Short mmCIF file of C-alpha atoms in Angstrom, two decimals:
data_model
loop_
_atom_site.label_atom_id
_atom_site.label_comp_id
_atom_site.label_asym_id
_atom_site.label_seq_id
_atom_site.Cartn_x
_atom_site.Cartn_y
_atom_site.Cartn_z
CA UNK U 1 0.00 -0.30 -0.28
CA UNK U 2 1.50 3.85 -1.35
CA UNK U 3 0.12 6.02 1.42
CA UNK U 4 2.33 8.56 -0.22
CA UNK U 5 -0.02 9.53 -3.40
CA UNK U 6 -3.72 10.77 -2.53
CA UNK U 7 -6.61 11.46 -6.54
CA UNK U 8 -8.21 14.34 -4.57
CA UNK U 9 -12.05 16.17 -6.89
CA UNK U 10 -14.39 18.16 -7.40
CA UNK U 11 -17.30 16.33 -9.85
CA UNK U 12 -20.53 18.61 -9.96
CA UNK U 13 -23.65 18.05 -8.28
CA UNK U 14 -25.57 15.64 -11.32
CA UNK U 15 -22.02 14.11 -12.08
CA UNK U 16 -22.02 12.68 -9.98
CA UNK U 17 -25.14 10.88 -8.54
CA UNK U 18 -24.90 9.76 -12.23
CA UNK U 19 -21.14 8.38 -11.24
CA UNK U 20 -22.91 6.88 -7.42
CA UNK U 21 -25.09 5.20 -10.08
CA UNK U 22 -22.69 3.80 -12.55
CA UNK U 23 -20.30 2.98 -9.02
CA UNK U 24 -23.30 0.90 -7.86
CA UNK U 25 -24.15 -0.63 -10.97
CA UNK U 26 -21.01 -2.07 -11.11
CA UNK U 27 -20.63 -2.76 -7.69
CA UNK U 28 -17.70 -0.72 -7.63
CA UNK U 29 -16.16 1.10 -4.32
CA UNK U 30 -15.48 4.54 -5.10
CA UNK U 31 -11.52 3.64 -4.40
CA UNK U 32 -12.29 0.82 -6.56
CA UNK U 33 -12.20 3.33 -9.88
CA UNK U 34 -9.40 5.42 -8.70
CA UNK U 35 -7.25 2.30 -8.47
CA UNK U 36 -8.38 1.08 -12.06
CA UNK U 37 -8.42 4.73 -13.78
CA UNK U 38 -4.50 5.88 -11.99
CA UNK U 39 -3.02 2.49 -13.16
CA UNK U 40 -5.13 2.47 -16.85
CA UNK U 41 -3.01 6.65 -17.11
CA UNK U 42 0.14 4.89 -15.55
CA UNK U 43 0.10 1.44 -17.99
CA UNK U 44 -0.90 4.18 -21.36
CA UNK U 45 1.78 6.97 -19.89
CA UNK U 46 4.97 4.21 -19.38
CA UNK U 47 6.27 5.05 -22.25
CA UNK U 48 6.96 9.22 -21.24
CA UNK U 49 8.83 7.99 -18.56
CA UNK U 50 11.11 5.15 -19.90
CA UNK U 51 12.09 6.62 -22.33
CA UNK U 52 14.41 9.50 -21.09
CA UNK U 53 17.55 7.72 -19.86
CA UNK U 54 17.52 6.09 -24.04
CA UNK U 55 16.64 9.38 -25.52
CA UNK U 56 20.75 11.39 -25.50
CA UNK U 57 21.20 7.96 -26.55
CA UNK U 58 20.50 7.32 -30.39
#
């Protein structure tokens, strides 16, 4: 478990209500959603930090 990172955000009331209903339909918690979203984001963008060390060697 990593307690060094914290994700916060604000969502308007209408969007929040829809979000809660979707999470309930998917049987997911907000934390499940955040975990999945962050993991997907990092995996999709990992190439941006992986090539930093080899950029100047070409």
